[in-house]
Amino acid sequence: MADRVTMAEVARAAGVSVSTVSRVLGDRPDISEETRRRVARAAKESGYALRRGRGQPRGGLLEVLIEGFTTPWAGELIAGAQSAAFSQGCTLAVTSTGHPRFRLGDWVESRRTRPPEGVILVLSRARHDETAALAGLPAPLILLDPVGTSDPTVPTVGATNWSGGAAATRHLLELGHRRIAFIGGPPAMRCTLERHEGYLAAHREFSLLPGPALTRYGDFLVTGGAEHGAALLDLTDPPTAVFAGSDSQAAGVYQAARERGLRIPEDVSVVGFDDAGLGTMLAPPLTTVRQPLLEMATEGVRLIVQERSRPGSTAGRRVELATSLVVRHSTAPPPATTGADAGRPAWRPAWRPA
């Protein structure tokens, strides 16, 4: 019966978040001893075992297929999956599909004789033929965002990208910015499109329409942020703020601004997306949209366990976990205007949707 107790129940009993329980499970160093004791006590009283013993895990092997694991975003997802797998008595294997020698067909064939308990797929583009090949394995398949167009029958776990994009842009608009640039990831990716739609929706709340020159599509990496940030800041009428579709791209915008002698946030404000650790290491610390990466990975593992016990119960399900804006020190009102606009107060919308 103890196996039926979930991390969410332990979190409620301990008065902490699911991600905190996940961090305790993974022996993360950023947890106080008092919190560890509270979680351990709640787990013991509820019958939830924080440790499964040192023998062979009872739950078997879970596998993660991910394009690369060198970014903070990927590291946070993998850490969450590892903690959740451990709590289920499983081990976790991680394979980079970005390796030049990786072939999906070969990987699938190698797993047919000894299939894993489940596969967590983290790809920017999950094609139907790829998911169909994986679906041939006798193991549940879960897609974690960001993903592109994918097989609608495969369950997915993602974040509220539209809401996150709207919150980031609305924050800048409320500070008084009127030229806000958007640097997304590849335009074919679902998360890019949803964040851009949120960016546009926030502008509509203020009866504004950003010019097409202010939208750029990058690669979610520092290099893409630096390249597009430079192009935007070199415009005749440059933006006073940039919403970057990832914290890594935001770091690239920092680089482009620094090379031009611009200060953040005095000359240009910057908002990122992810909050996977990089933002707090930038100077100044980055205002960003927190994506619940640990919780997403935990939910993915939970769905795999559910599908193993009740086949067909997760087919086609899409779970979206809430994003939240984390305001730090990279955003501020725009530089003082000159000429006809000097001294004019920042405009505010007369209405706000319920």
mmCIF file of C-alpha atoms in Angstrom:
data_model
loop_
_atom_site.group_PDB
_atom_site.id
_atom_site.type_symbol
_atom_site.label_atom_id
_atom_site.label_comp_id
_atom_site.label_asym_id
_atom_site.label_seq_id
_atom_site.Cartn_x
_atom_site.Cartn_y
_atom_site.Cartn_z
ATOM 1 C CA MET A 1 0.000 0.000 0.000
ATOM 2 C CA ALA A 2 2.911 2.358 0.676
ATOM 3 C CA ASP A 3 3.710 2.512 -3.029
ATOM 4 C CA ARG A 4 0.375 4.242 -3.643
ATOM 5 C CA VAL A 5 1.325 7.293 -1.599
ATOM 6 C CA THR A 6 2.373 10.096 -3.958
ATOM 7 C CA MET A 7 4.911 12.882 -3.616
ATOM 8 C CA ALA A 8 2.039 15.378 -3.759
ATOM 9 C CA GLU A 9 0.539 13.824 -0.606
ATOM 10 C CA VAL A 10 3.888 13.969 1.167
ATOM 11 C CA ALA A 11 4.289 17.605 0.075
ATOM 12 C CA ARG A 12 0.875 18.535 1.490
ATOM 13 C CA ALA A 13 1.602 16.789 4.779
ATOM 14 C CA ALA A 14 4.986 18.519 5.099
ATOM 15 C CA GLY A 15 3.677 21.918 4.018
ATOM 16 C CA VAL A 16 6.156 22.195 1.127
ATOM 17 C CA SER A 17 6.010 22.029 -2.662
ATOM 18 C CA VAL A 18 6.278 18.877 -4.752
ATOM 19 C CA SER A 19 9.580 20.183 -6.146
ATOM 20 C CA THR A 20 10.958 20.463 -2.594
ATOM 21 C CA VAL A 21 10.065 16.823 -1.907
ATOM 22 C CA SER A 22 11.708 15.953 -5.232
ATOM 23 C CA ARG A 23 14.881 17.812 -4.205
ATOM 24 C CA VAL A 24 14.964 15.985 -0.871
ATOM 25 C CA LEU A 25 14.608 12.676 -2.711
ATOM 26 C CA GLY A 26 17.516 13.576 -4.944
ATOM 27 C CA ASP A 27 19.729 14.654 -2.024
ATOM 28 C CA ARG A 28 20.043 18.144 -3.500
ATOM 29 C CA PRO A 29 22.304 20.403 -1.393
ATOM 30 C CA ASP A 30 20.009 23.463 -1.531
ATOM 31 C CA ILE A 31 17.585 22.160 1.142
ATOM 32 C CA SER A 32 17.774 23.057 4.833
ATOM 33 C CA GLU A 33 18.094 20.307 7.423
ATOM 34 C CA GLU A 34 14.838 21.405 9.044
ATOM 35 C CA THR A 35 12.993 20.950 5.737
ATOM 36 C CA ARG A 36 14.643 17.562 5.202
ATOM 37 C CA ARG A 37 13.456 16.420 8.619
ATOM 38 C CA ARG A 38 9.922 17.689 7.997
ATOM 39 C CA VAL A 39 9.704 15.882 4.653
ATOM 40 C CA ALA A 40 11.193 12.694 6.123
ATOM 41 C CA ARG A 41 8.686 12.784 8.997
ATOM 42 C CA ALA A 42 5.747 13.336 6.624
ATOM 43 C CA ALA A 43 6.969 10.512 4.378
ATOM 44 C CA LYS A 44 7.325 8.111 7.300
ATOM 45 C CA GLU A 45 3.893 8.924 8.726
ATOM 46 C CA SER A 46 2.210 8.517 5.333
ATOM 47 C CA GLY A 47 3.998 5.273 4.516
ATOM 48 C CA TYR A 48 6.029 6.774 1.673
ATOM 49 C CA ALA A 49 9.561 5.362 1.521
ATOM 50 C CA LEU A 50 12.227 7.956 0.759
ATOM 51 C CA ARG A 51 14.752 5.176 0.229
ATOM 52 C CA ARG A 52 14.128 1.854 -1.427
ATOM 53 C CA GLY A 53 17.254 0.149 -0.091
ATOM 54 C CA ARG A 54 20.573 -0.516 -1.759
ATOM 55 C CA GLY A 55 19.617 -3.601 -3.706
ATOM 56 C CA GLN A 56 18.242 -3.807 -7.247
ATOM 57 C CA PRO A 57 15.433 -1.264 -7.654
ATOM 58 C CA ARG A 58 12.029 -2.879 -7.817
ATOM 59 C CA GLY A 59 10.664 -0.573 -10.517
ATOM 60 C CA GLY A 60 13.085 -1.414 -13.331
ATOM 61 C CA LEU A 61 14.603 1.018 -15.814
ATOM 62 C CA LEU A 62 13.220 4.311 -17.161
ATOM 63 C CA GLU A 63 14.914 5.924 -20.148
ATOM 64 C CA VAL A 64 15.160 9.567 -21.168
ATOM 65 C CA LEU A 65 15.849 10.458 -24.795
ATOM 66 C CA ILE A 66 16.963 14.093 -25.001
ATOM 67 C CA GLU A 67 18.713 16.088 -27.730
ATOM 68 C CA GLY A 68 21.407 17.329 -25.375
ATOM 69 C CA PHE A 69 22.022 17.660 -21.661
ATOM 70 C CA THR A 70 24.560 20.484 -21.392
ATOM 71 C CA THR A 71 22.079 23.336 -20.736
ATOM 72 C CA PRO A 72 20.695 24.301 -17.295
ATOM 73 C CA TRP A 73 17.197 23.615 -18.668
ATOM 74 C CA ALA A 74 18.081 20.036 -19.581
ATOM 75 C CA GLY A 75 19.932 19.500 -16.318
ATOM 76 C CA GLU A 76 16.895 20.544 -14.285
ATOM 77 C CA LEU A 77 14.598 18.202 -16.223
ATOM 78 C CA ILE A 78 16.967 15.271 -15.840
ATOM 79 C CA ALA A 79 17.380 15.955 -12.110
ATOM 80 C CA GLY A 80 13.607 15.966 -11.694
ATOM 81 C CA ALA A 81 13.201 12.745 -13.648
ATOM 82 C CA GLN A 82 15.958 11.078 -11.647
ATOM 83 C CA SER A 83 14.412 12.025 -8.311
ATOM 84 C CA ALA A 84 10.943 10.889 -9.393
ATOM 85 C CA ALA A 85 12.283 7.629 -10.808
ATOM 86 C CA PHE A 86 14.186 6.966 -7.599
ATOM 87 C CA SER A 87 11.036 7.514 -5.546
ATOM 88 C CA GLN A 88 9.351 4.788 -7.603
ATOM 89 C CA GLY A 89 12.245 2.382 -7.070
ATOM 90 C CA CYS A 90 13.469 2.788 -10.671
ATOM 91 C CA THR A 91 16.819 3.623 -12.173
ATOM 92 C CA LEU A 92 17.160 6.225 -14.914
ATOM 93 C CA ALA A 93 19.206 6.059 -18.108
ATOM 94 C CA VAL A 94 19.768 9.172 -20.251
ATOM 95 C CA THR A 95 20.654 9.073 -23.949
ATOM 96 C CA SER A 96 21.504 12.088 -26.108
ATOM 97 C CA THR A 97 19.825 11.874 -29.506
ATOM 98 C CA GLY A 98 22.092 14.714 -30.616
ATOM 99 C CA HIS A 99 25.127 12.429 -30.654
ATOM 100 C CA PRO A 100 26.329 11.995 -34.269
ATOM 101 C CA ARG A 101 26.255 8.199 -33.946
ATOM 102 C CA PHE A 102 22.740 7.981 -32.494
ATOM 103 C CA ARG A 103 20.173 6.248 -34.700
ATOM 104 C CA LEU A 104 16.644 5.957 -33.368
ATOM 105 C CA GLY A 105 15.950 2.764 -35.292
ATOM 106 C CA ASP A 106 19.017 1.079 -33.832
ATOM 107 C CA TRP A 107 18.105 2.254 -30.339
ATOM 108 C CA VAL A 108 14.559 0.874 -30.636
ATOM 109 C CA GLU A 109 15.808 -2.479 -31.912
ATOM 110 C CA SER A 110 18.256 -2.747 -29.025
ATOM 111 C CA ARG A 111 15.369 -2.327 -26.547
ATOM 112 C CA ARG A 112 12.957 -4.837 -28.038
ATOM 113 C CA THR A 113 14.355 -7.827 -26.156
ATOM 114 C CA ARG A 114 14.666 -5.960 -22.832
ATOM 115 C CA PRO A 115 12.285 -2.977 -23.001
ATOM 116 C CA PRO A 116 12.423 -0.278 -20.322
ATOM 117 C CA GLU A 117 9.531 0.444 -17.967
ATOM 118 C CA GLY A 118 8.880 3.644 -19.903
ATOM 119 C CA VAL A 119 10.461 6.252 -22.179
ATOM 120 C CA ILE A 120 10.508 10.009 -21.520
ATOM 121 C CA LEU A 121 11.050 11.845 -24.797
ATOM 122 C CA VAL A 122 12.472 15.393 -24.670
ATOM 123 C CA LEU A 123 12.915 16.560 -28.245
ATOM 124 C CA SER A 124 12.417 19.918 -29.959
ATOM 125 C CA ARG A 125 10.790 18.090 -32.861
ATOM 126 C CA ALA A 126 9.060 14.780 -32.211
ATOM 127 C CA ARG A 127 7.961 13.542 -35.639
ATOM 128 C CA HIS A 128 5.100 11.123 -36.049
ATOM 129 C CA ASP A 129 7.365 8.461 -37.554
ATOM 130 C CA GLU A 130 9.687 8.718 -34.533
ATOM 131 C CA THR A 131 6.937 8.368 -31.952
ATOM 132 C CA ALA A 132 5.373 5.571 -34.026
ATOM 133 C CA ALA A 133 8.672 3.678 -33.930
ATOM 134 C CA LEU A 134 8.903 4.156 -30.174
ATOM 135 C CA ALA A 135 5.266 3.160 -29.750
ATOM 136 C CA GLY A 136 6.257 -0.239 -31.094
ATOM 137 C CA LEU A 137 8.030 -0.928 -27.821
ATOM 138 C CA PRO A 138 5.981 -2.566 -25.046
ATOM 139 C CA ALA A 139 6.642 0.450 -22.818
ATOM 140 C CA PRO A 140 4.733 3.710 -22.136
ATOM 141 C CA LEU A 141 5.960 6.824 -23.950
ATOM 142 C CA ILE A 142 5.674 10.358 -22.533
ATOM 143 C CA LEU A 143 6.618 13.580 -24.317
ATOM 144 C CA LEU A 144 8.006 16.477 -22.293
ATOM 145 C CA ASP A 145 7.883 20.014 -23.748
ATOM 146 C CA PRO A 146 9.263 21.780 -25.619
ATOM 147 C CA VAL A 147 8.033 19.683 -28.500
ATOM 148 C CA GLY A 148 6.873 20.446 -32.002
ATOM 149 C CA THR A 149 4.008 18.850 -33.864
ATOM 150 C CA SER A 150 3.680 15.357 -32.463
ATOM 151 C CA ASP A 151 1.471 12.291 -32.392
ATOM 152 C CA PRO A 152 -1.748 13.439 -30.633
ATOM 153 C CA THR A 153 -2.253 9.985 -29.115
ATOM 154 C CA VAL A 154 0.957 10.218 -27.074
ATOM 155 C CA PRO A 155 0.521 11.865 -23.638
ATOM 156 C CA THR A 156 2.515 15.055 -23.086
ATOM 157 C CA VAL A 157 3.538 17.155 -20.111
ATOM 158 C CA GLY A 158 4.294 20.824 -20.628
ATOM 159 C CA ALA A 159 4.020 24.304 -19.158
ATOM 160 C CA THR A 160 1.630 27.193 -19.712
ATOM 161 C CA ASN A 161 3.824 28.851 -22.325
ATOM 162 C CA TRP A 162 1.128 31.279 -23.508
ATOM 163 C CA SER A 163 0.503 32.552 -19.991
ATOM 164 C CA GLY A 164 4.233 32.842 -19.369
ATOM 165 C CA GLY A 165 4.756 34.861 -22.533
ATOM 166 C CA ALA A 166 1.853 37.134 -21.672
ATOM 167 C CA ALA A 167 3.074 37.663 -18.081
ATOM 168 C CA ALA A 168 6.616 38.531 -19.205
ATOM 169 C CA THR A 169 5.410 41.034 -21.799
ATOM 170 C CA ARG A 170 2.739 42.539 -19.533
ATOM 171 C CA HIS A 171 5.384 43.160 -16.876
ATOM 172 C CA LEU A 172 7.431 45.180 -19.360
ATOM 173 C CA LEU A 173 4.395 47.076 -20.653
ATOM 174 C CA GLU A 174 3.370 47.998 -17.119
ATOM 175 C CA LEU A 175 6.857 49.399 -16.557
ATOM 176 C CA GLY A 176 6.209 51.735 -19.492
ATOM 177 C CA HIS A 177 8.033 49.982 -22.352
ATOM 178 C CA ARG A 178 6.483 50.368 -25.798
ATOM 179 C CA ARG A 179 9.164 48.853 -28.031
ATOM 180 C CA ILE A 180 9.543 45.304 -26.749
ATOM 181 C CA ALA A 181 11.392 42.740 -28.853
ATOM 182 C CA PHE A 182 10.770 39.010 -28.821
ATOM 183 C CA ILE A 183 13.506 36.426 -29.455
ATOM 184 C CA GLY A 184 12.001 32.944 -29.615
ATOM 185 C CA GLY A 185 13.358 29.543 -30.403
ATOM 186 C CA PRO A 186 12.823 27.827 -33.761
ATOM 187 C CA PRO A 187 9.420 28.924 -35.146
ATOM 188 C CA ALA A 188 8.290 25.330 -35.751
ATOM 189 C CA MET A 189 8.386 24.580 -32.038
ATOM 190 C CA ARG A 190 5.092 24.639 -30.192
ATOM 191 C CA CYS A 191 6.499 26.390 -27.123
ATOM 192 C CA THR A 192 7.943 29.202 -29.293
ATOM 193 C CA LEU A 193 4.607 29.821 -30.965
ATOM 194 C CA GLU A 194 2.701 29.796 -27.672
ATOM 195 C CA ARG A 195 5.129 32.230 -25.997
ATOM 196 C CA HIS A 196 4.922 34.536 -29.018
ATOM 197 C CA GLU A 197 1.116 34.413 -28.940
ATOM 198 C CA GLY A 198 1.251 35.428 -25.266
ATOM 199 C CA TYR A 199 3.591 38.293 -26.214
ATOM 200 C CA LEU A 200 1.118 39.501 -28.840
ATOM 201 C CA ALA A 201 -1.888 39.080 -26.535
ATOM 202 C CA ALA A 202 -0.302 41.270 -23.858
ATOM 203 C CA HIS A 203 0.271 43.984 -26.463
ATOM 204 C CA ARG A 204 -3.398 43.780 -27.474
ATOM 205 C CA GLU A 205 -4.393 44.377 -23.847
ATOM 206 C CA PHE A 206 -2.610 47.733 -24.186
ATOM 207 C CA SER A 207 -4.065 48.412 -27.663
ATOM 208 C CA LEU A 208 -0.609 48.030 -29.174
ATOM 209 C CA LEU A 209 0.756 46.039 -32.106
ATOM 210 C CA PRO A 210 4.527 45.365 -32.147
ATOM 211 C CA GLY A 211 6.260 45.782 -35.475
ATOM 212 C CA PRO A 212 7.452 42.639 -37.283
ATOM 213 C CA ALA A 213 11.073 43.807 -37.086
ATOM 214 C CA LEU A 214 10.919 43.262 -33.316
ATOM 215 C CA THR A 215 10.301 39.511 -33.608
ATOM 216 C CA ARG A 216 13.260 37.200 -34.152
ATOM 217 C CA TYR A 217 13.631 33.414 -34.029
ATOM 218 C CA GLY A 218 16.778 31.867 -32.618
ATOM 219 C CA ASP A 219 17.913 28.548 -31.192
ATOM 220 C CA PHE A 220 17.335 28.934 -27.415
ATOM 221 C CA LEU A 221 21.134 29.164 -26.968
ATOM 222 C CA VAL A 222 23.452 31.972 -25.880
ATOM 223 C CA THR A 223 24.827 32.339 -29.409
ATOM 224 C CA GLY A 224 21.361 32.901 -30.858
ATOM 225 C CA GLY A 225 20.525 35.448 -28.171
ATOM 226 C CA ALA A 226 23.756 37.337 -28.839
ATOM 227 C CA GLU A 227 23.235 37.344 -32.616
ATOM 228 C CA HIS A 228 19.625 38.499 -32.571
ATOM 229 C CA GLY A 229 20.166 40.790 -29.611
ATOM 230 C CA ALA A 230 22.911 42.570 -31.560
ATOM 231 C CA ALA A 231 20.683 42.953 -34.634
ATOM 232 C CA LEU A 232 17.849 44.375 -32.535
ATOM 233 C CA LEU A 233 20.016 46.780 -30.563
ATOM 234 C CA ASP A 234 21.579 48.037 -33.819
ATOM 235 C CA LEU A 235 18.201 49.052 -35.266
ATOM 236 C CA THR A 236 17.691 52.757 -35.997
ATOM 237 C CA ASP A 237 14.907 52.679 -33.414
ATOM 238 C CA PRO A 238 16.032 49.877 -31.073
ATOM 239 C CA PRO A 239 13.804 48.215 -28.471
ATOM 240 C CA THR A 240 13.941 49.386 -24.880
ATOM 241 C CA ALA A 241 13.220 45.841 -23.679
ATOM 242 C CA VAL A 242 13.767 42.281 -24.911
ATOM 243 C CA PHE A 243 11.749 39.197 -23.999
ATOM 244 C CA ALA A 244 13.989 36.202 -24.712
ATOM 245 C CA GLY A 245 12.440 32.748 -25.074
ATOM 246 C CA SER A 246 15.038 31.156 -22.783
ATOM 247 C CA ASP A 247 17.445 32.253 -20.078
ATOM 248 C CA SER A 248 20.350 31.202 -22.302
ATOM 249 C CA GLN A 249 19.160 33.549 -25.052
ATOM 250 C CA ALA A 250 18.715 36.281 -22.449
ATOM 251 C CA ALA A 251 22.381 35.772 -21.485
ATOM 252 C CA GLY A 252 23.224 36.328 -25.148
ATOM 253 C CA VAL A 253 21.289 39.614 -25.104
ATOM 254 C CA TYR A 254 23.327 40.646 -22.034
ATOM 255 C CA GLN A 255 26.457 39.999 -24.085
ATOM 256 C CA ALA A 256 25.211 42.054 -27.050
ATOM 257 C CA ALA A 257 24.211 44.937 -24.774
ATOM 258 C CA ARG A 258 27.562 44.910 -22.966
ATOM 259 C CA GLU A 259 29.452 45.013 -26.284
ATOM 260 C CA ARG A 260 27.509 48.180 -27.191
ATOM 261 C CA GLY A 261 28.144 49.881 -23.874
ATOM 262 C CA LEU A 262 24.501 49.495 -22.821
ATOM 263 C CA ARG A 263 23.516 48.905 -19.218
ATOM 264 C CA ILE A 264 20.867 46.484 -17.981
ATOM 265 C CA PRO A 265 18.274 47.589 -16.950
ATOM 266 C CA GLU A 266 19.087 51.321 -17.202
ATOM 267 C CA ASP A 267 19.320 51.294 -21.016
ATOM 268 C CA VAL A 268 17.537 48.059 -21.926
ATOM 269 C CA SER A 269 15.424 45.655 -19.874
ATOM 270 C CA VAL A 270 15.642 41.895 -20.390
ATOM 271 C CA VAL A 271 13.281 39.048 -19.436
ATOM 272 C CA GLY A 272 14.081 35.359 -19.908
ATOM 273 C CA PHE A 273 12.202 32.079 -19.687
ATOM 274 C CA ASP A 274 13.046 28.896 -17.681
ATOM 275 C CA ASP A 275 14.521 29.905 -14.298
ATOM 276 C CA ALA A 276 16.769 26.839 -14.269
ATOM 277 C CA GLY A 277 19.615 28.480 -12.353
ATOM 278 C CA LEU A 278 21.405 30.547 -14.988
ATOM 279 C CA GLY A 279 19.391 33.695 -14.304
ATOM 280 C CA THR A 280 20.662 34.095 -10.761
ATOM 281 C CA MET A 281 24.275 33.920 -11.978
ATOM 282 C CA LEU A 282 23.904 36.826 -14.410
ATOM 283 C CA ALA A 283 24.693 40.394 -13.392
ATOM 284 C CA PRO A 284 22.206 41.832 -12.746
ATOM 285 C CA PRO A 285 20.092 38.762 -11.807
ATOM 286 C CA LEU A 286 17.568 38.033 -14.535
ATOM 287 C CA THR A 287 13.834 38.611 -14.393
ATOM 288 C CA THR A 288 12.393 35.462 -15.922
ATOM 289 C CA VAL A 289 9.398 33.173 -16.279
ATOM 290 C CA ARG A 290 9.780 30.104 -14.098
ATOM 291 C CA GLN A 291 9.027 26.917 -15.966
ATOM 292 C CA PRO A 292 8.227 24.094 -13.472
ATOM 293 C CA LEU A 293 10.835 21.728 -14.902
ATOM 294 C CA LEU A 294 11.204 19.500 -11.836
ATOM 295 C CA GLU A 295 7.444 19.118 -11.567
ATOM 296 C CA MET A 296 7.133 18.411 -15.308
ATOM 297 C CA ALA A 297 9.623 15.567 -15.056
ATOM 298 C CA THR A 298 7.920 14.245 -11.928
ATOM 299 C CA GLU A 299 4.550 14.264 -13.672
ATOM 300 C CA GLY A 300 6.041 12.449 -16.658
ATOM 301 C CA VAL A 301 7.293 9.642 -14.437
ATOM 302 C CA ARG A 302 3.931 9.516 -12.650
ATOM 303 C CA LEU A 303 2.095 9.084 -15.956
ATOM 304 C CA ILE A 304 4.430 6.260 -16.940
ATOM 305 C CA VAL A 305 3.739 4.487 -13.651
ATOM 306 C CA GLN A 306 0.000 5.021 -14.122
ATOM 307 C CA GLU A 307 0.105 3.650 -17.662
ATOM 308 C CA ARG A 308 2.010 0.583 -16.489
ATOM 309 C CA SER A 309 -0.684 -0.193 -13.932
ATOM 310 C CA ARG A 310 -3.673 0.835 -16.078
ATOM 311 C CA PRO A 311 -2.849 0.483 -19.797
ATOM 312 C CA GLY A 312 -4.612 3.049 -21.967
ATOM 313 C CA SER A 313 -5.452 5.405 -19.092
ATOM 314 C CA THR A 314 -3.064 8.157 -20.250
ATOM 315 C CA ALA A 315 -3.578 7.979 -24.039
ATOM 316 C CA GLY A 316 -3.711 11.452 -25.619
ATOM 317 C CA ARG A 317 -3.566 13.260 -22.277
ATOM 318 C CA ARG A 318 -1.907 16.682 -22.138
ATOM 319 C CA VAL A 319 -0.912 18.081 -18.755
ATOM 320 C CA GLU A 320 0.078 21.754 -18.486
ATOM 321 C CA LEU A 321 1.740 23.006 -15.315
ATOM 322 C CA ALA A 322 1.630 26.681 -14.361
ATOM 323 C CA THR A 323 4.459 29.100 -15.105
ATOM 324 C CA SER A 324 5.135 32.136 -12.906
ATOM 325 C CA LEU A 325 6.979 35.434 -13.334
ATOM 326 C CA VAL A 326 10.047 35.885 -11.132
ATOM 327 C CA VAL A 327 10.996 39.574 -10.961
ATOM 328 C CA ARG A 328 14.653 40.293 -10.219
ATOM 329 C CA HIS A 329 16.861 43.207 -11.295
ATOM 330 C CA SER A 330 17.082 43.101 -15.116
ATOM 331 C CA THR A 331 13.882 45.089 -15.679
ATOM 332 C CA ALA A 332 13.077 48.727 -14.973
ATOM 333 C CA PRO A 333 11.156 51.597 -16.587
ATOM 334 C CA PRO A 334 12.548 52.618 -19.994
ATOM 335 C CA PRO A 335 15.103 55.417 -20.334
ATOM 336 C CA ALA A 336 13.651 58.943 -20.131
ATOM 337 C CA THR A 337 12.135 60.023 -23.422
ATOM 338 C CA THR A 338 12.883 63.271 -25.186
ATOM 339 C CA GLY A 339 11.001 65.699 -27.391
ATOM 340 C CA ALA A 340 7.196 65.471 -27.605
ATOM 341 C CA ASP A 341 7.050 62.469 -25.268
ATOM 342 C CA ALA A 342 9.197 63.983 -22.518
ATOM 343 C CA GLY A 343 7.423 64.075 -19.191
ATOM 344 C CA ARG A 344 4.410 62.166 -20.505
ATOM 345 C CA PRO A 345 3.321 59.496 -17.988
ATOM 346 C CA ALA A 346 3.450 55.858 -19.043
ATOM 347 C CA TRP A 347 0.109 54.891 -20.616
ATOM 348 C CA ARG A 348 -1.984 52.230 -18.906
ATOM 349 C CA PRO A 349 -4.868 50.250 -20.406
ATOM 350 C CA ALA A 350 -8.340 51.395 -19.408
ATOM 351 C CA TRP A 351 -9.480 47.815 -18.936
ATOM 352 C CA ARG A 352 -8.055 44.443 -18.065
ATOM 353 C CA PRO A 353 -9.664 41.086 -18.958
ATOM 354 C CA ALA A 354 -11.263 39.296 -16.034
#
